[in-house]
GROMACS .gro file of C-alpha atoms in nm:
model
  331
    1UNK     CA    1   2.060  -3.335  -0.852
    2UNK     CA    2   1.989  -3.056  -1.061
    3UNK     CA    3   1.664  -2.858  -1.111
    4UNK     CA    4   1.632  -2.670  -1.411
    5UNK     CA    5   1.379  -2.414  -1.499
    6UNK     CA    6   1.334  -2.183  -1.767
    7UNK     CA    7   1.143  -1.814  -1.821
    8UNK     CA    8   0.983  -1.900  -2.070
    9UNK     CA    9   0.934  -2.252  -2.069
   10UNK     CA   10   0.906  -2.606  -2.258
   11UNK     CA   11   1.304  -2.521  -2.357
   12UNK     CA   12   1.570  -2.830  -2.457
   13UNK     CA   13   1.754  -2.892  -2.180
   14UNK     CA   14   2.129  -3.063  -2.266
   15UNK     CA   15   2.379  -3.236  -2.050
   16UNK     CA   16   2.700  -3.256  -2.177
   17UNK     CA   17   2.528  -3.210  -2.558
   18UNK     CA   18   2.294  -3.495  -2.470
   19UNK     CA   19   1.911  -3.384  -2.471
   20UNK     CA   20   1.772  -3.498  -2.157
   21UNK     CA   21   1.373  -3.298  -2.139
   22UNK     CA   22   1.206  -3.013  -2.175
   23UNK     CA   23   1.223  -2.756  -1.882
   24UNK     CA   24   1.119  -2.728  -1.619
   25UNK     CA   25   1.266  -3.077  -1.562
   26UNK     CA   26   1.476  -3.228  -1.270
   27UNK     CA   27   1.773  -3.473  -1.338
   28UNK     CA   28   1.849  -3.686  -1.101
   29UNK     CA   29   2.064  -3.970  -1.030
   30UNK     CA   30   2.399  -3.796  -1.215
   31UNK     CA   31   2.738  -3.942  -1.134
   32UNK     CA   32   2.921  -3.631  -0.915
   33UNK     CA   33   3.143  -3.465  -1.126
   34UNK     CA   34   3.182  -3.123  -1.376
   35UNK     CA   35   2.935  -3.123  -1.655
   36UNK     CA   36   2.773  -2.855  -1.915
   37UNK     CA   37   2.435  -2.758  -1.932
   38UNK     CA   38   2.254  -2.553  -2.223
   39UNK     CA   39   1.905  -2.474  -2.255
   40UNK     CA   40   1.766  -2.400  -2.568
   41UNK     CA   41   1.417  -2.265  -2.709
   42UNK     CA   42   1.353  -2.179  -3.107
   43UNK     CA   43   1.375  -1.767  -3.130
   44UNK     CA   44   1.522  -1.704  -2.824
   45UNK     CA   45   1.891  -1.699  -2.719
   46UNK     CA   46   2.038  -1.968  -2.549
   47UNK     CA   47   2.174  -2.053  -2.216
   48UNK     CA   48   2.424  -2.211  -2.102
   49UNK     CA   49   2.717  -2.278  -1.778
   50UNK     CA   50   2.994  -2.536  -1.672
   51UNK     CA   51   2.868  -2.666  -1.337
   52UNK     CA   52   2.984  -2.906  -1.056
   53UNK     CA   53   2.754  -3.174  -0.923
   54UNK     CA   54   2.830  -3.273  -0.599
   55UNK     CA   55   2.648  -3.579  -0.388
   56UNK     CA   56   2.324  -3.468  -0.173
   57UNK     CA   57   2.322  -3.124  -0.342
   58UNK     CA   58   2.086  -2.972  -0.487
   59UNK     CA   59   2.154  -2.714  -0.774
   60UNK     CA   60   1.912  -2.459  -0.870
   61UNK     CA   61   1.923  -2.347  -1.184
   62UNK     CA   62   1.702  -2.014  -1.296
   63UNK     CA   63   1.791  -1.966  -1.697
   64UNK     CA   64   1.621  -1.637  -1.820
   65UNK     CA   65   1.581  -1.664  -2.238
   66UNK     CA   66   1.525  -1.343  -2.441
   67UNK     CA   67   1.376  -1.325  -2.778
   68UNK     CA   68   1.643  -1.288  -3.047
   69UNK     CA   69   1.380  -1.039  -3.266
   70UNK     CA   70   1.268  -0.832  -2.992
   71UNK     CA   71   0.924  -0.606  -3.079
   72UNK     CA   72   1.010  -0.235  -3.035
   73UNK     CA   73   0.659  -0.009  -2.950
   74UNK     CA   74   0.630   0.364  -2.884
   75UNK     CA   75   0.512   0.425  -2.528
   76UNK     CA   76   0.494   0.828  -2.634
   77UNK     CA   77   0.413   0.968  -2.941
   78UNK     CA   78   0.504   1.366  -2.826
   79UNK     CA   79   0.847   1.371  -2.702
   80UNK     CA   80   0.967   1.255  -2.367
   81UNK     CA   81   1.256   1.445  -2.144
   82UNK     CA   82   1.402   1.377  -1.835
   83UNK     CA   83   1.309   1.012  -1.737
   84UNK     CA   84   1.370   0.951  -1.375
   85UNK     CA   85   1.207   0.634  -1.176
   86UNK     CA   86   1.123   0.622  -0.791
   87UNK     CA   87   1.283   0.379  -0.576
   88UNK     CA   88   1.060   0.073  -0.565
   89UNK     CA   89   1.006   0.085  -0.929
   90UNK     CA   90   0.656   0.187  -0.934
   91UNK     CA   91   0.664   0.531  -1.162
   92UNK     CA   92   0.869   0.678  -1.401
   93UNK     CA   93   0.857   1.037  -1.444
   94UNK     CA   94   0.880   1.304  -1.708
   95UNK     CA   95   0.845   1.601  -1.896
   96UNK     CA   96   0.606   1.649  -2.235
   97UNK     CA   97   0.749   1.970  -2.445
   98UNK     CA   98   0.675   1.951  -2.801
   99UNK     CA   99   0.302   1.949  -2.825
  100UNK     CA  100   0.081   2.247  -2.683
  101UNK     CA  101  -0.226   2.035  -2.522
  102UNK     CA  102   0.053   1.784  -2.365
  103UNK     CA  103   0.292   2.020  -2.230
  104UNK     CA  104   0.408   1.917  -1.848
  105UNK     CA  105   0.497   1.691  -1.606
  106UNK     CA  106   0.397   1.305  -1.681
  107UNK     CA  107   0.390   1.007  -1.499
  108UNK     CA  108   0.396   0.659  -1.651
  109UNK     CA  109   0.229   0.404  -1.398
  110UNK     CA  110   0.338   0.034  -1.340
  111UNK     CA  111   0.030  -0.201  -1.314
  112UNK     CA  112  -0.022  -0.578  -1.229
  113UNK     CA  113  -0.278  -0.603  -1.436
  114UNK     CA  114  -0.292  -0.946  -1.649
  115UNK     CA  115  -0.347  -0.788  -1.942
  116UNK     CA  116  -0.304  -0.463  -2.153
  117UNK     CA  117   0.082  -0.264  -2.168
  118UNK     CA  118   0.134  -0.311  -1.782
  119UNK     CA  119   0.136   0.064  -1.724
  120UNK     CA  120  -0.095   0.392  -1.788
  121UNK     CA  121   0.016   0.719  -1.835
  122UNK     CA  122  -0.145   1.042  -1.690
  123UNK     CA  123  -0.049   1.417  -1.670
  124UNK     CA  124   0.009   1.577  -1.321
  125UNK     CA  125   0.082   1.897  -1.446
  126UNK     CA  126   0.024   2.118  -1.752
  127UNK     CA  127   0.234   2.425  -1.839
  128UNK     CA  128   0.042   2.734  -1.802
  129UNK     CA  129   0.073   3.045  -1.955
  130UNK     CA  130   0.291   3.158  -1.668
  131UNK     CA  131   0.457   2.837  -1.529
  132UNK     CA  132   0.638   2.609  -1.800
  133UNK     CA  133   0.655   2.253  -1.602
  134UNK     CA  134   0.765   2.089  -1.912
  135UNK     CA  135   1.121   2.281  -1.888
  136UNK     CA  136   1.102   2.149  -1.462
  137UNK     CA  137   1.367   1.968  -1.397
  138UNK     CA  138   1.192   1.619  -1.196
  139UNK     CA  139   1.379   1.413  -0.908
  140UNK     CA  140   1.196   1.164  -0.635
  141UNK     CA  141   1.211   1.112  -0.258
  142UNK     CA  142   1.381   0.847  -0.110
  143UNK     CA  143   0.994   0.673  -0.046
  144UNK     CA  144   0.881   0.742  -0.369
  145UNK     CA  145   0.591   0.933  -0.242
  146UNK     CA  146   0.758   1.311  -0.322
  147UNK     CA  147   0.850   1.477  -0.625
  148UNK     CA  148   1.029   1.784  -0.665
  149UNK     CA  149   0.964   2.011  -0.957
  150UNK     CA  150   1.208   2.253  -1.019
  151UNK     CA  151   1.162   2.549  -1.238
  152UNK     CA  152   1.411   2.753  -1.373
  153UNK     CA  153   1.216   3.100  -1.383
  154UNK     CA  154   1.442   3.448  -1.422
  155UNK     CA  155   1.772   3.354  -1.235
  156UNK     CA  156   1.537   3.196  -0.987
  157UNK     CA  157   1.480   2.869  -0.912
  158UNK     CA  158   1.135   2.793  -0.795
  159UNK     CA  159   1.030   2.424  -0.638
  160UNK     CA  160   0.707   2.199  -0.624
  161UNK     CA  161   0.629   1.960  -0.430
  162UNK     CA  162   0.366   1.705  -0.574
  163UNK     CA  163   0.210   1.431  -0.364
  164UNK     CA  164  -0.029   1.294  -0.548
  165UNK     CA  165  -0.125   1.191  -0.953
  166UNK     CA  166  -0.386   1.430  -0.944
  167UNK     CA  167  -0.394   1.642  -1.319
  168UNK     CA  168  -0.332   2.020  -1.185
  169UNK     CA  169  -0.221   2.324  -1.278
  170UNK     CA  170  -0.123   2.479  -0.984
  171UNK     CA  171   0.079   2.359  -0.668
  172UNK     CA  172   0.179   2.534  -0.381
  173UNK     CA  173   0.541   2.650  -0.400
  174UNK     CA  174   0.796   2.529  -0.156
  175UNK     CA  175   0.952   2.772   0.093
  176UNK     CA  176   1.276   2.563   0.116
  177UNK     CA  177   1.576   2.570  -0.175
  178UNK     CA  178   1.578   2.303  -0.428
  179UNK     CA  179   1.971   2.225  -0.240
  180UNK     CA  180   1.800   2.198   0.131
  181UNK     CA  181   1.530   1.958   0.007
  182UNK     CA  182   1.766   1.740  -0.176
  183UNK     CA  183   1.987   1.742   0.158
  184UNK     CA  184   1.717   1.669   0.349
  185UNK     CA  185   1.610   1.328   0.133
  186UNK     CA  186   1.957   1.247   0.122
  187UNK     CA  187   1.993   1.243   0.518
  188UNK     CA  188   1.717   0.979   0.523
  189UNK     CA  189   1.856   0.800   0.247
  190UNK     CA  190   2.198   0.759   0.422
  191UNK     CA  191   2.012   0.696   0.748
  192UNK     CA  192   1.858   0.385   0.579
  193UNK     CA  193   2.184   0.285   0.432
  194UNK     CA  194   2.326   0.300   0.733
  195UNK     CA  195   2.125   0.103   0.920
  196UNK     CA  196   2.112  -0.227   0.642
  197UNK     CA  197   2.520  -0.201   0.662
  198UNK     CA  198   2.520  -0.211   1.077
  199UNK     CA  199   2.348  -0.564   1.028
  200UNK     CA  200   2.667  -0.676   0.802
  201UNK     CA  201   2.944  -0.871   0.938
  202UNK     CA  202   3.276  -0.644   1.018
  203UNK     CA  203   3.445  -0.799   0.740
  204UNK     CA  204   3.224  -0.715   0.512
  205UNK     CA  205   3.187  -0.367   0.626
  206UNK     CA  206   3.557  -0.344   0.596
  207UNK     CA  207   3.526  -0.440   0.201
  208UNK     CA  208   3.270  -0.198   0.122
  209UNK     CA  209   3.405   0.110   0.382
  210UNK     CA  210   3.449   0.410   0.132
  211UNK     CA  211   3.258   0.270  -0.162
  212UNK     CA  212   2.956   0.343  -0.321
  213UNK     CA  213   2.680   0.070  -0.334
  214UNK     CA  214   2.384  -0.032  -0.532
  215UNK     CA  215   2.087  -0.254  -0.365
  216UNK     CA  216   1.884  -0.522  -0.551
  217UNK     CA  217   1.579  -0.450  -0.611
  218UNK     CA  218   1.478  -0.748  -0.345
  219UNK     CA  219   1.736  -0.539  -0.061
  220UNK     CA  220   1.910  -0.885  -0.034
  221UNK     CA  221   2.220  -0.816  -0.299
  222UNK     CA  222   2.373  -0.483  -0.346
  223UNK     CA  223   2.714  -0.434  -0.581
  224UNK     CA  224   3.008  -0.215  -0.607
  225UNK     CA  225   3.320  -0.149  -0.790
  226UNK     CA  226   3.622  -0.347  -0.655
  227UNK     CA  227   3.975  -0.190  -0.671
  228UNK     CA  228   4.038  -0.374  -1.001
  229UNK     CA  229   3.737  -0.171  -1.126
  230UNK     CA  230   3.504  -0.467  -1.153
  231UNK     CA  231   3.142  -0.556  -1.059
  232UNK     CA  232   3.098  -0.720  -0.756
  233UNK     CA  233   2.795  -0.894  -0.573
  234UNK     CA  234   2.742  -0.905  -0.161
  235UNK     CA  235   2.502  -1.183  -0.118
  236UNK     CA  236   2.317  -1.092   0.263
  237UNK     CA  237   2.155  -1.394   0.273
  238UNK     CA  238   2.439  -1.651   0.153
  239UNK     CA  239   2.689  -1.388   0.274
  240UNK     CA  240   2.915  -1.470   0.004
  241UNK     CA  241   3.091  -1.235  -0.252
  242UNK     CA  242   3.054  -1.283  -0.634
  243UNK     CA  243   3.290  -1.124  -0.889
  244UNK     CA  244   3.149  -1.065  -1.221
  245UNK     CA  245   3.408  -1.089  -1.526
  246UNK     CA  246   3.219  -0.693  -1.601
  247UNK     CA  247   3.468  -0.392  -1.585
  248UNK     CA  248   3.247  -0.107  -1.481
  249UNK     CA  249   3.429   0.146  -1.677
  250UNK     CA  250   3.358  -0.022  -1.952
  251UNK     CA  251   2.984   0.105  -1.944
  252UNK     CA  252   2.757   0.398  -1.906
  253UNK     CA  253   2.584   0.246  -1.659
  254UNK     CA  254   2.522  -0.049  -1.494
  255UNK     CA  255   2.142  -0.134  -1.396
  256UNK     CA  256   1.999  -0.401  -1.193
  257UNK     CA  257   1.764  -0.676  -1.370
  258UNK     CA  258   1.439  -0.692  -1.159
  259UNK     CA  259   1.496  -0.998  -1.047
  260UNK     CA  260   1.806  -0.937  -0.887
  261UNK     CA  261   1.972  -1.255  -1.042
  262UNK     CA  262   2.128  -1.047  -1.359
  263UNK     CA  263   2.270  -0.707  -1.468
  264UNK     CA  264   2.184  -0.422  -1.742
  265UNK     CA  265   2.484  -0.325  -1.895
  266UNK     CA  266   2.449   0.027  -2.127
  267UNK     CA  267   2.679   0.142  -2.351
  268UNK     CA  268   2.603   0.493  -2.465
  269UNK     CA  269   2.771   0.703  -2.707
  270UNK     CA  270   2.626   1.044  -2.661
  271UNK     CA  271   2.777   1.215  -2.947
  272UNK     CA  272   2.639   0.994  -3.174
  273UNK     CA  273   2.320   0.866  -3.013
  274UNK     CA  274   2.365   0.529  -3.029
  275UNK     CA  275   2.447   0.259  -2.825
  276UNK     CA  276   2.378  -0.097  -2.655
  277UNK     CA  277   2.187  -0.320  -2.428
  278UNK     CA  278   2.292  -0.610  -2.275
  279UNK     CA  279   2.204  -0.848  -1.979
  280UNK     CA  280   2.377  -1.078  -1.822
  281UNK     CA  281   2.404  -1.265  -1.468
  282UNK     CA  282   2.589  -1.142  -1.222
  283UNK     CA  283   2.896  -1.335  -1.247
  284UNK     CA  284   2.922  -1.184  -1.656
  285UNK     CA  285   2.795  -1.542  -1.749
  286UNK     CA  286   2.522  -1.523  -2.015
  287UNK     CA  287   2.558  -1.224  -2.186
  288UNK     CA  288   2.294  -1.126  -2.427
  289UNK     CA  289   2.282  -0.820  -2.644
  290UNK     CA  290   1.876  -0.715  -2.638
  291UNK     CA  291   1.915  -0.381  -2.863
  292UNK     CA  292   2.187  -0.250  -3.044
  293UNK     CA  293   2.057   0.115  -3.257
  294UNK     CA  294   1.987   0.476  -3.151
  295UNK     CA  295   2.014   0.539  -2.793
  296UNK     CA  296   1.933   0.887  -2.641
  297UNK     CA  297   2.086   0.857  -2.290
  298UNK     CA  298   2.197   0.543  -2.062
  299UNK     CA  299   1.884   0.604  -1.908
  300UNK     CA  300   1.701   0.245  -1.905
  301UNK     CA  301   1.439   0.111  -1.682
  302UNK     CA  302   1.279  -0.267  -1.684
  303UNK     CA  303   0.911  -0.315  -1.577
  304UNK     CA  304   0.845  -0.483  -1.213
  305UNK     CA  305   0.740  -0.793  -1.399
  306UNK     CA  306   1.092  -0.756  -1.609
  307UNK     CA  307   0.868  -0.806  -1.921
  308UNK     CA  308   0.985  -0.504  -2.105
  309UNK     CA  309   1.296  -0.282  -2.104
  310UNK     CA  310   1.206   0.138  -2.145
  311UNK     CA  311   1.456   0.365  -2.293
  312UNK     CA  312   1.487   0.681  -2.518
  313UNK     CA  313   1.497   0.678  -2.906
  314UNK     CA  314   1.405   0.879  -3.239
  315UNK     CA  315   1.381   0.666  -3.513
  316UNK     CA  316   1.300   0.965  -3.771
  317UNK     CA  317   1.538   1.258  -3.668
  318UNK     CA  318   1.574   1.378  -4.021
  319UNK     CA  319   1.232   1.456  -3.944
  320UNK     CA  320   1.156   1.523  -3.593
  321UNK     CA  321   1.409   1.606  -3.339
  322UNK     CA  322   1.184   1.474  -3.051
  323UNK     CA  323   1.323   1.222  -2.844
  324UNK     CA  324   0.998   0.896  -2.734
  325UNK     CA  325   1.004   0.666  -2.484
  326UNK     CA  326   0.985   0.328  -2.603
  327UNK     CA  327   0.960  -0.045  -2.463
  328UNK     CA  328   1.118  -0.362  -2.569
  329UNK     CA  329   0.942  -0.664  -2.528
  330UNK     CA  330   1.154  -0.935  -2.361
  331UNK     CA  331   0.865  -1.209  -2.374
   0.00000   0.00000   0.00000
């Protein structure tokens, strides 16, 4: 049996290059053996995998379409520097510099909301005569609920710690180095590491011993690099190991998908300012390119409802050399 649904729906569903329905459809009653499945939907890109049905199992398949003329819209419209998101993918923060009455520290906030962007944007701090948080340099806690400002101010480095998304512009200094508050988040960061890979199997711990890893956004997958140098998936719940036909190296970076089925792969050329987006599952099945054009950073972040992708751009830099945040719409 196989159960087939689609994001978005009311997609052709083939067998074998036989139309069978329209997802989200079941087929049942198939003769056990290898077959190929597509799904298809006008304007978006298709999907498709060999699979193997077996008697009295049940195959779930999940097939994510992506609009072939994706919308592009400006989420900024005064520059944007230094994007970094929290953790749990609630915030992104960053720095305003090219307009006067924007200058400083921005957040852009993630929303449920059914309607509108998804997000709102306020300001959390604005430069001052004497303190210039746009030049800060931004990073997050571990939790999310901490962000240190860092301002570069004479040959001295002074830090903020902000707590809230209050508008100010003034917050107490920290007594402690930029280096020991860093430590210190990165002590409970390993501490939480730590404790996820006690609950693994000894094998697996064995795998992974001396690599670096990178959780799922659900905390049920992470990945890492194998020693051929390619992507591979640690399933906690299946507890099985997936090896994606991706080379690492052959990317700037290498982003989880929010819904911790697929990858975002970035290829960034930084001399040039272009580059690529792709996103594919994470056996390397299913890759679709989503944006090819001028690309500031690998930088990328998706929205919690993995509606929209968010990276840096500047369509007009014969005539403005400010870098925007923009989103593309994956609806």
């Amino acid at each position: 049996m196989i159960v087939a649904n689609s994001e978005p729906k009311g997609a052709l569903l083939y067998l074998n290059d036989q139309l069978q329905n329209v997802t989200n459809t079941t087929l049942s009653n198939l003769i056990p053996e290898n077959y190929h499945l597509k799904i298809q939907k006008e304007g978006y890109t298709s999907w498709e995998k060999d699979i193997k049905v077996e008697e009295n199992v049940v195959i779930q398949i999940d097939a994510r379409l992506f609009p072939m003329n994706p919308s592009l819209t400006p989420v900024t419209l005064y520059g944007c520097y230094n994007p970094q998101v929290n953790l749990d993918n609630t915030k992104i923060v960053f720095q305003v510099r090219d307009n006067e009455e924007k200058n400083g520290v921005w957040l852009l906030v993630f929303n449920n909301l059914p309607f509108g962007k998804g997000y709102d944007l306020k300001q959390i701090l604005k430069d001052t005569a004497n303190i210039k948080y746009s030049q800060a340099e931004s990073l997050w806690s571990q939790d999310g609920n901490e962000l240190l400002v860092s301002i570069q101010n004479d040959n001295i480095t002074e830090n903020y710690i902000v707590t809230n998304d209050i508008l100010s512009t003034s917050v107490t200094k920290s007594t402690k180095t930029k280096e020991e508050i860093i430590m210190k988040w990165k002590i409970e960061a390993d501490s939480l590491t730590k404790d996820k890979i006690s609950t693994l199997s000894l094998n697996t711990q064995g795998i992974i011993k001396d690599k670096t890893i990178f959780w799922s956004p659900d905390q049920n997958k992470f990945y890492y690099e194998n020693r051929d140098g390619f992507v591979e998936v640690y399933d906690l719940e299946k507890e099985t190991i997936t090896t994606s036909t991706i080379k690492i190296s052959d990317y700037q970076s290498v982003i989880w998908f929010i819904d911790s089925e697929r990858f975002i792969f970035v290829e960034n050329n930084e001399e040039t300012k272009s580059g690529k987006l792709s996103i594919t599952e994470i056996d390397g099945q299913n890759k679709v390119s989503v944006y090819e054009g001028i690309l500031i950073s690998k930088e990328v972040f998706v929205s919690p409802n993995g509606n929209k992708l968010f990276f840096l751009t500047n369509f007009n830099p014969s005539s403005s050399t400010s870098t925007n945040l923009y989103t593309l719409n994956l609806d």
